[in-house]
Coordinates of C-alpha atoms and ligand atoms in Angstrom, one line a residue:
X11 CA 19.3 33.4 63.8
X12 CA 20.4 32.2 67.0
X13 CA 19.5 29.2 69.7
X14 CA 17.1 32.1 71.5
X15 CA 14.8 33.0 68.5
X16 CA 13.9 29.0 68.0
X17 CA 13.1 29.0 72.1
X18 CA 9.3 28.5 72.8
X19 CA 7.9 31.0 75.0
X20 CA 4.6 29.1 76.7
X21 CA 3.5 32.3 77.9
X22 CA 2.0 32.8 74.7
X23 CA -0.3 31.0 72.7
X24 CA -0.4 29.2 69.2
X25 CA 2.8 29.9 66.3
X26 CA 3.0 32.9 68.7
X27 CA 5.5 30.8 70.8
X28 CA 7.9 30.8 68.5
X29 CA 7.9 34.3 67.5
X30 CA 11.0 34.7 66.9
X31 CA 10.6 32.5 63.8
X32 CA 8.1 34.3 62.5
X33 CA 8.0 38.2 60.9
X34 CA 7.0 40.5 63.6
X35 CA 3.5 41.7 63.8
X36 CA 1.4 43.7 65.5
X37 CA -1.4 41.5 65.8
X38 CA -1.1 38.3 67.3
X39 CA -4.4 36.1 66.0
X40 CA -4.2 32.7 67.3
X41 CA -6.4 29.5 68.0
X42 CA -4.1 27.5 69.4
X43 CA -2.4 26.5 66.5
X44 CA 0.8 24.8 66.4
X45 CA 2.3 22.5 69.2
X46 CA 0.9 19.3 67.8
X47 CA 2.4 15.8 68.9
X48 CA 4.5 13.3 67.4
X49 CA 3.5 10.3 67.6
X50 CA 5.8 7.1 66.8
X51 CA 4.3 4.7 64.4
X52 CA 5.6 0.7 65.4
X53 CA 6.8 -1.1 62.2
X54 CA 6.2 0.9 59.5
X55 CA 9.9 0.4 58.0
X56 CA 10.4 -2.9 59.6
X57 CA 12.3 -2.9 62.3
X58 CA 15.3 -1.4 60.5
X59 CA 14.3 2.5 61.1
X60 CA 12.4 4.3 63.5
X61 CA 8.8 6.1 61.9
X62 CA 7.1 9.5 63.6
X63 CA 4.1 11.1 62.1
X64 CA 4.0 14.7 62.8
X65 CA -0.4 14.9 63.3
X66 CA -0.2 18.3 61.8
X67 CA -4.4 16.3 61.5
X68 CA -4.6 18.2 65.1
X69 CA -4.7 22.0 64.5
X70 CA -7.8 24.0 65.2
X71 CA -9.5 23.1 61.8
X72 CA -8.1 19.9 61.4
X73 CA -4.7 20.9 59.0
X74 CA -1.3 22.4 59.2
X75 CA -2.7 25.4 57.1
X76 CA -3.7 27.2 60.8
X77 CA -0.2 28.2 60.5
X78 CA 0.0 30.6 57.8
X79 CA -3.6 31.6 58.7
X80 CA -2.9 32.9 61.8
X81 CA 0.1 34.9 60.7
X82 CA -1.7 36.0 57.3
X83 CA -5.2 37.1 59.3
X84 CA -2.5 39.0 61.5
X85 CA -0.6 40.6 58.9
X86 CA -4.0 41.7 57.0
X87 CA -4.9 43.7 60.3
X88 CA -1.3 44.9 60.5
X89 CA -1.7 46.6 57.0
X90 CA -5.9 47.6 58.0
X91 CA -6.8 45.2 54.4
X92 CA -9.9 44.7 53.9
X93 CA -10.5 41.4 54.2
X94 CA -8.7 37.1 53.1
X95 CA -9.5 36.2 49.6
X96 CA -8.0 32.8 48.4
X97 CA -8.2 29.9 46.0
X98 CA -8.5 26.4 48.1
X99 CA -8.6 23.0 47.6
X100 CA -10.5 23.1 50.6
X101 CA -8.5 23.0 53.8
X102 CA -7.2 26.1 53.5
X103 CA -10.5 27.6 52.7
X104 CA -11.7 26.4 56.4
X105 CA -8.6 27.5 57.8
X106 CA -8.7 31.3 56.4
X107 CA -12.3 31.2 56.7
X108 CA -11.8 30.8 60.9
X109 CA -8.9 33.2 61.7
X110 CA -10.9 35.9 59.4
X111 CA -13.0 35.1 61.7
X112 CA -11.5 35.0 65.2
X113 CA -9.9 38.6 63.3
X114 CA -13.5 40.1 62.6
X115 CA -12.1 40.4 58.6
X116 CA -14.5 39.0 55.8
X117 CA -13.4 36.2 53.8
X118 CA -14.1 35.2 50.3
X119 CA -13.2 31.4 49.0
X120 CA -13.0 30.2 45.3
X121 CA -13.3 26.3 44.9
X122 CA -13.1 24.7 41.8
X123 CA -15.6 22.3 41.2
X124 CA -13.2 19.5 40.4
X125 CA -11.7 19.8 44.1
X126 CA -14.7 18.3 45.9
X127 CA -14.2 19.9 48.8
X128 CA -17.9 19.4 49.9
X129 CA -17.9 19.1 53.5
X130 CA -14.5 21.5 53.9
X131 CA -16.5 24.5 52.3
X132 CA -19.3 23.7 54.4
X133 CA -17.4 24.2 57.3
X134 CA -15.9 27.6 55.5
X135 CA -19.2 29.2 55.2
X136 CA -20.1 28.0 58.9
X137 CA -17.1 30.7 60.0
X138 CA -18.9 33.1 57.8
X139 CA -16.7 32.8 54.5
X140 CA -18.3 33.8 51.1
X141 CA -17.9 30.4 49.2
X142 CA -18.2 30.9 45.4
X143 CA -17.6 27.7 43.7
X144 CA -15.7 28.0 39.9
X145 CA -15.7 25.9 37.0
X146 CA -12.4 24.1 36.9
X147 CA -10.0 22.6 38.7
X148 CA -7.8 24.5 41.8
X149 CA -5.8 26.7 39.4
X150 CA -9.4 28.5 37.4
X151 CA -10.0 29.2 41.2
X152 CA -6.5 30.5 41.5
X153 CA -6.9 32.9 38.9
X154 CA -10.1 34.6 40.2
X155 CA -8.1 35.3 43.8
X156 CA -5.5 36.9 41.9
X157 CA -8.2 39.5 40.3
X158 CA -9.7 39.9 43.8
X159 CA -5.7 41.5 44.5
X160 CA -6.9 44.4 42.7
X161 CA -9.9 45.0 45.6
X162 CA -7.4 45.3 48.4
X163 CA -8.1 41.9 49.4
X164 CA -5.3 40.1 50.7
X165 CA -4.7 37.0 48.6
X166 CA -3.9 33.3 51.1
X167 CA -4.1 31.3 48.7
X168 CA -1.3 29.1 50.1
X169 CA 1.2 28.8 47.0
X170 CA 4.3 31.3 46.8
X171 CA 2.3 34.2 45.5
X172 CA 1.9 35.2 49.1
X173 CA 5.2 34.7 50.6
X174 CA 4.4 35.2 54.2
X175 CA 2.8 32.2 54.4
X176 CA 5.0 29.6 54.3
X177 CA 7.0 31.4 56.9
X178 CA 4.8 29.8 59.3
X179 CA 5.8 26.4 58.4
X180 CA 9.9 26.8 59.8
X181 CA 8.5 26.5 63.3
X182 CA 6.8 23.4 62.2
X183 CA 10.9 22.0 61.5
X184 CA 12.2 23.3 64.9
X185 CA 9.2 22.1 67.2
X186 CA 9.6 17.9 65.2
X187 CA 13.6 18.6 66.1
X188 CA 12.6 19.5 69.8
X189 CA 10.5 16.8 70.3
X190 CA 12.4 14.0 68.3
X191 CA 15.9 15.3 70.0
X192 CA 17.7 14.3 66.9
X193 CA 17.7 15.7 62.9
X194 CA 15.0 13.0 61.3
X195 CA 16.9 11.3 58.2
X196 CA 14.0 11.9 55.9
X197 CA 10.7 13.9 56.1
X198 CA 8.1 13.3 54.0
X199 CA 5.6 15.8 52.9
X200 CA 2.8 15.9 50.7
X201 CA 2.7 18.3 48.4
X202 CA 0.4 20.7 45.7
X203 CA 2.4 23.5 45.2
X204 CA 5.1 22.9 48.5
X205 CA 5.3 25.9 50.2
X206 CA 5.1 23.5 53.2
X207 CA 7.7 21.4 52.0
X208 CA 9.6 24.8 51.5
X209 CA 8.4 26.2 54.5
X210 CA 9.7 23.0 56.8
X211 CA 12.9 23.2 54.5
X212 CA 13.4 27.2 55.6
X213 CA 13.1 25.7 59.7
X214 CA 15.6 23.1 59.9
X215 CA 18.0 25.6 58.3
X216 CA 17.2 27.9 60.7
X217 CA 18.4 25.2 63.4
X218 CA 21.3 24.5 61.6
X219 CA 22.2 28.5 61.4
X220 CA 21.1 28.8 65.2
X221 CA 23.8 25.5 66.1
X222 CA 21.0 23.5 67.3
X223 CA 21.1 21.1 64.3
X224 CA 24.2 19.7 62.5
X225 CA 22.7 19.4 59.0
X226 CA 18.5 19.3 57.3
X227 CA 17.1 16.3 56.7
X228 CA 16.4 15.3 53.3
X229 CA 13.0 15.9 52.4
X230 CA 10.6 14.0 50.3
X231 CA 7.1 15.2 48.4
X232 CA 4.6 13.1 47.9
X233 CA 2.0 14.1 45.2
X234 CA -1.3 12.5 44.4
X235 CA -0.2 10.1 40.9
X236 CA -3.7 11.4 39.2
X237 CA -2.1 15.4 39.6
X238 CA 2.0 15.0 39.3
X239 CA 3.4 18.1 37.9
X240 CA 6.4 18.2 40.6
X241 CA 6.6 14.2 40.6
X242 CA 6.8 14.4 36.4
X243 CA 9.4 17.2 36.7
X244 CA 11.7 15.6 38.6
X245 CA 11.8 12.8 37.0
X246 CA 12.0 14.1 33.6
X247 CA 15.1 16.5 34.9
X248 CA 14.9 19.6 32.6
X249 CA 11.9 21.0 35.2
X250 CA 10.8 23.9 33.4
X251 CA 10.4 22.2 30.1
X252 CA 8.3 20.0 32.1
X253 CA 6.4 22.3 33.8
X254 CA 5.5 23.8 30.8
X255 CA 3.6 20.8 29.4
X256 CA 0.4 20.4 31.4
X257 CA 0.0 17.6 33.8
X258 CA -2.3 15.3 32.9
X259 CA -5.3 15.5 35.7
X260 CA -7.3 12.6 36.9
X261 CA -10.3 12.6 39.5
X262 CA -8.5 11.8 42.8
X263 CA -9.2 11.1 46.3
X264 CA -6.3 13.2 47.4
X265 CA -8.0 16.5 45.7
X266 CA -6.3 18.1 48.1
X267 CA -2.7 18.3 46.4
X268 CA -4.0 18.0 43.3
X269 CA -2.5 21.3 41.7
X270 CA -1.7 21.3 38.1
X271 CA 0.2 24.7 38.7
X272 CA -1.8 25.5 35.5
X273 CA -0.7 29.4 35.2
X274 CA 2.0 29.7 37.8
X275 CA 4.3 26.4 36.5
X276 CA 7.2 28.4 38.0
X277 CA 6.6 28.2 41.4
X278 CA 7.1 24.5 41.6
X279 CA 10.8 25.5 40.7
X280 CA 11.1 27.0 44.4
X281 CA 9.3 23.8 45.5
X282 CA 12.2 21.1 43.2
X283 CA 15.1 23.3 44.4
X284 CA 14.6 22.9 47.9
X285 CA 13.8 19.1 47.6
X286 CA 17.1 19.1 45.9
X287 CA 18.9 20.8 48.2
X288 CA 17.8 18.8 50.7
X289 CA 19.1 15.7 49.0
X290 CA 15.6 14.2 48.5
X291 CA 13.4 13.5 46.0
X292 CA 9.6 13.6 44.4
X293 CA 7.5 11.0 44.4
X294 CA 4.0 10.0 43.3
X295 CA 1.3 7.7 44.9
X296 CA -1.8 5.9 43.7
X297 CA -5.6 6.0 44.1
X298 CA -4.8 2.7 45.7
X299 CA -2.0 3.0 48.2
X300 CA -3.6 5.9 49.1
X301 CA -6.8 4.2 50.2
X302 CA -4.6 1.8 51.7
X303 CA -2.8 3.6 53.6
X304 CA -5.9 5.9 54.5
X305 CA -7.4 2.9 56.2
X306 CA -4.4 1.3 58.4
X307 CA -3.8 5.1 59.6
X308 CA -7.3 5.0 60.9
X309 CA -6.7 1.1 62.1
X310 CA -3.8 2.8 64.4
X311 CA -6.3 5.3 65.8
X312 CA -5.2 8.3 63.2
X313 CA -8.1 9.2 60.7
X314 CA -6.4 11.1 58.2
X315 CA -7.7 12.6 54.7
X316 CA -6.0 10.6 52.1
X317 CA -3.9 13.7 50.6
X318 CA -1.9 13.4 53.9
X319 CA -2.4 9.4 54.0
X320 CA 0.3 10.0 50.5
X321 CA 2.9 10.5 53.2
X322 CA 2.1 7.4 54.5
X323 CA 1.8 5.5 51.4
X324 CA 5.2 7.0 50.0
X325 CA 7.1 5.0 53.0
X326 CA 6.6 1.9 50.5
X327 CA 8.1 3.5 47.8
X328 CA 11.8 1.4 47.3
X329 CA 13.2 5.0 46.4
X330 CA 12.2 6.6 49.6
X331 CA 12.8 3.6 51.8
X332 CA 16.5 3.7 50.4
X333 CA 17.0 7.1 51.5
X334 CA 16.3 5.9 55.6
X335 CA 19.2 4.2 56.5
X336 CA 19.3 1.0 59.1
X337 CA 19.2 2.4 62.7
X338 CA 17.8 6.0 61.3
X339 CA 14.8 7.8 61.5
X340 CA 12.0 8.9 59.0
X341 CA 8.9 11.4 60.1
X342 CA 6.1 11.6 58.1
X343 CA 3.9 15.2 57.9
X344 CA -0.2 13.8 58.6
X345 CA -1.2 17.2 57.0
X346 CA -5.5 17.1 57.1
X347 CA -7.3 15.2 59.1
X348 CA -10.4 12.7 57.8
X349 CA -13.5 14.5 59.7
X350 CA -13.8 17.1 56.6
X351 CA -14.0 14.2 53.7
X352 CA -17.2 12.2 53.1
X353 CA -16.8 8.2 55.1
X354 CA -18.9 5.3 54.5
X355 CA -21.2 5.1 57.5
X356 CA -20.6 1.9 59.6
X357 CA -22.6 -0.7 58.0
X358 CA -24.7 -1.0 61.4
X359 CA -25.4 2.5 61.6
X360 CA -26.2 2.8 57.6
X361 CA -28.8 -0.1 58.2
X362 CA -30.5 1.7 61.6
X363 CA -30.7 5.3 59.8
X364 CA -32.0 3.5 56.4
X365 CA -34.9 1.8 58.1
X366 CA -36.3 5.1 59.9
X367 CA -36.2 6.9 57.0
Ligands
PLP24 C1 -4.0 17.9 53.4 C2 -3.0 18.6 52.6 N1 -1.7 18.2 52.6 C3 -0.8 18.8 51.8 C4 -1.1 20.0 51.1 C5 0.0 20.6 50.3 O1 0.3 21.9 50.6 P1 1.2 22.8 49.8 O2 1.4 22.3 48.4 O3 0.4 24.1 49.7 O4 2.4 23.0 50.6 C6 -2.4 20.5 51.2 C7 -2.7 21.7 50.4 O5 -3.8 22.2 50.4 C8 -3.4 19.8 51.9 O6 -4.6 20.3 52.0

């Protein structure tokens, strides 16, 4: 890796501008992912440290996952599969849902019923997606993808089992160093699984390889407290034995990261091993400082879903706060944006549409 595969080339479009940090394709499907700002956010540690949100909120449909789908939708017409089959919490559903589409490739999404995901699988089936909806939480829908491997179909579902995916996310780490001109002291990142967190973990070492970065930055998960598996892990220190034990799962705003790993417990290993290697740590939030920090994001102008409002909401944490030093620099990951969960209608407008009814 060196300083010329991290360039951007702007004559091309979407995570196709960084190229050279992705595996080479053929295809090159793109919506003009990628490329999204960052934004500084006034007073969020004080004065003591400077706060950026990466608004990952502003992709194509609304999330980060336009990343991976535009390298996995080019990858399936690479290898002529048939068609994108995945188990969602919901954002990814949209996002595999639209570059199937933009790729002319069918798509098939399994939703458990415990992710209410309402208005995201709406949006799925608008792009055409098969939207089957299973009895369970994220990882009964997990399962069913992984029997749909056996059809050809070529599985998205954004954990590790597909390991192109989180490929996309290193060009996430190198366009936040580009922009910020310095190596943030902490990123924060929600997480289910953490292939992003992984992902982002796989890009700053790429700088740092390439000798545009002098070190990573540690990097912090966020998980919803109603769905903790990682958060309980860490904590507990023997992670496997942990892991092994099933999370309790509570209904949560944040259904989003709410992955019990229920089947795959292993894969949160790659997901610990990087946030220790980074020097971070694992934290978990509640229904409550979610919500809070849901609605003074949207008081700044940023309506975000509260699964990436966690990121937010973990900047109060005294652990994480101890890990930005005075005069340094934390950047938080805005992952999904608010448009695909249900809002209370303004009281005004909730009033006018009651009375013509
Ligand atoms: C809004 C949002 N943030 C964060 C995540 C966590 O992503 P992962 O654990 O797959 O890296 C997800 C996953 O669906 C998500 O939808």
């Amino acid at each position: 890796m060196g300083p010329d595969d991290l360039r951007e080339d702007r004559s091309r479009t979407g995570v196709w501008r960084r190229a050279g940090l992705l595996p080479r394709t053929a295809h090159a499907v793109t919506l003009g992912e990628g490329t999204t700002p960052l934004l500084p956010l006034a007073g969020l540690l004080g004065d003591r440290a400077r706060v950026h949100a990466k608004v990952e909120a502003l992709n194509p449909t609304l999330s980060f996952k336009d990343r991976a789908m535009a390298l996995a939708a080019s990858v399936a017409l690479d290898l002529g599969l048939p068609g994108l089959v995945l188990a969602s919490t919901g954002n990814a559903a949209v996002s595999a849902a639209a570059y199937a589409a933009a790729a002319g490739l069918p798509c098939r999404v399994l939703c458990g019923t415990g992710s209410r995901a309402a208005l995201k699988l709406a949006a799925a089936a608008a792009h055409g997606a098969d939207v089957e909806l299973v009895e369970g939480d994220y990882s009964s829908a997990y399962a069913r993808a992984v029997r749909a491997e056996d059809e050809g179909w070529f599985n998205v579902t954004t954990t590790y089992r597909n390991p192109v995916l989180a490929e996309a996310y290193r060009a996430l780490a190198v366009e936040l160093l580009d922009d910020l001109g310095h190596v943030p002291d902490v990123v924060v990142v929600p997480v289910g699984a953490g292939p992003l967190l992984r992902g982002l973990l796989g890009g700053f070492e790429d700088a740092v390889s390439a000798g545009v970065a002098a070190r990573t930055p540690r990097l912090v998960g966020v998980q919803a407290r109603a769905c903790a598996p990682l958060a309980r892990a860490w904590r507990h220190g023997d992670w496997m034995a942990s892991l092994a034990v099933p999370p309790p799962v509570l209904p949560t705003r944040a259904g989003a990261i709410a992955d019990s790993l229920r089947g795959y417990e292993r894969e949160g290993l790659l997901t610990l091993a990087a946030v220790r290697d980074s020097g971070g740590t694992v934290v978990d939030v509640g229904e409550d400082d979610m919500a809070r920090a849901t609605t003074a994001s949207a008081g700044r102008g940023l309506l975000v879903e509260p699964a990436a409002a966690a990121a937010l909401a973990a900047l109060a944490d005294d652990e994480v706060a101890a890990l930005v030093p005075d005069g340094g620099s934390a950047v938080v990951v805005l992952t999904g944006h608010g448009a695909k969960e249900p809002l209370a209608a303004a009281p005004a407008v909730a009033a006018a549409e009651g009375g013509e009814r």
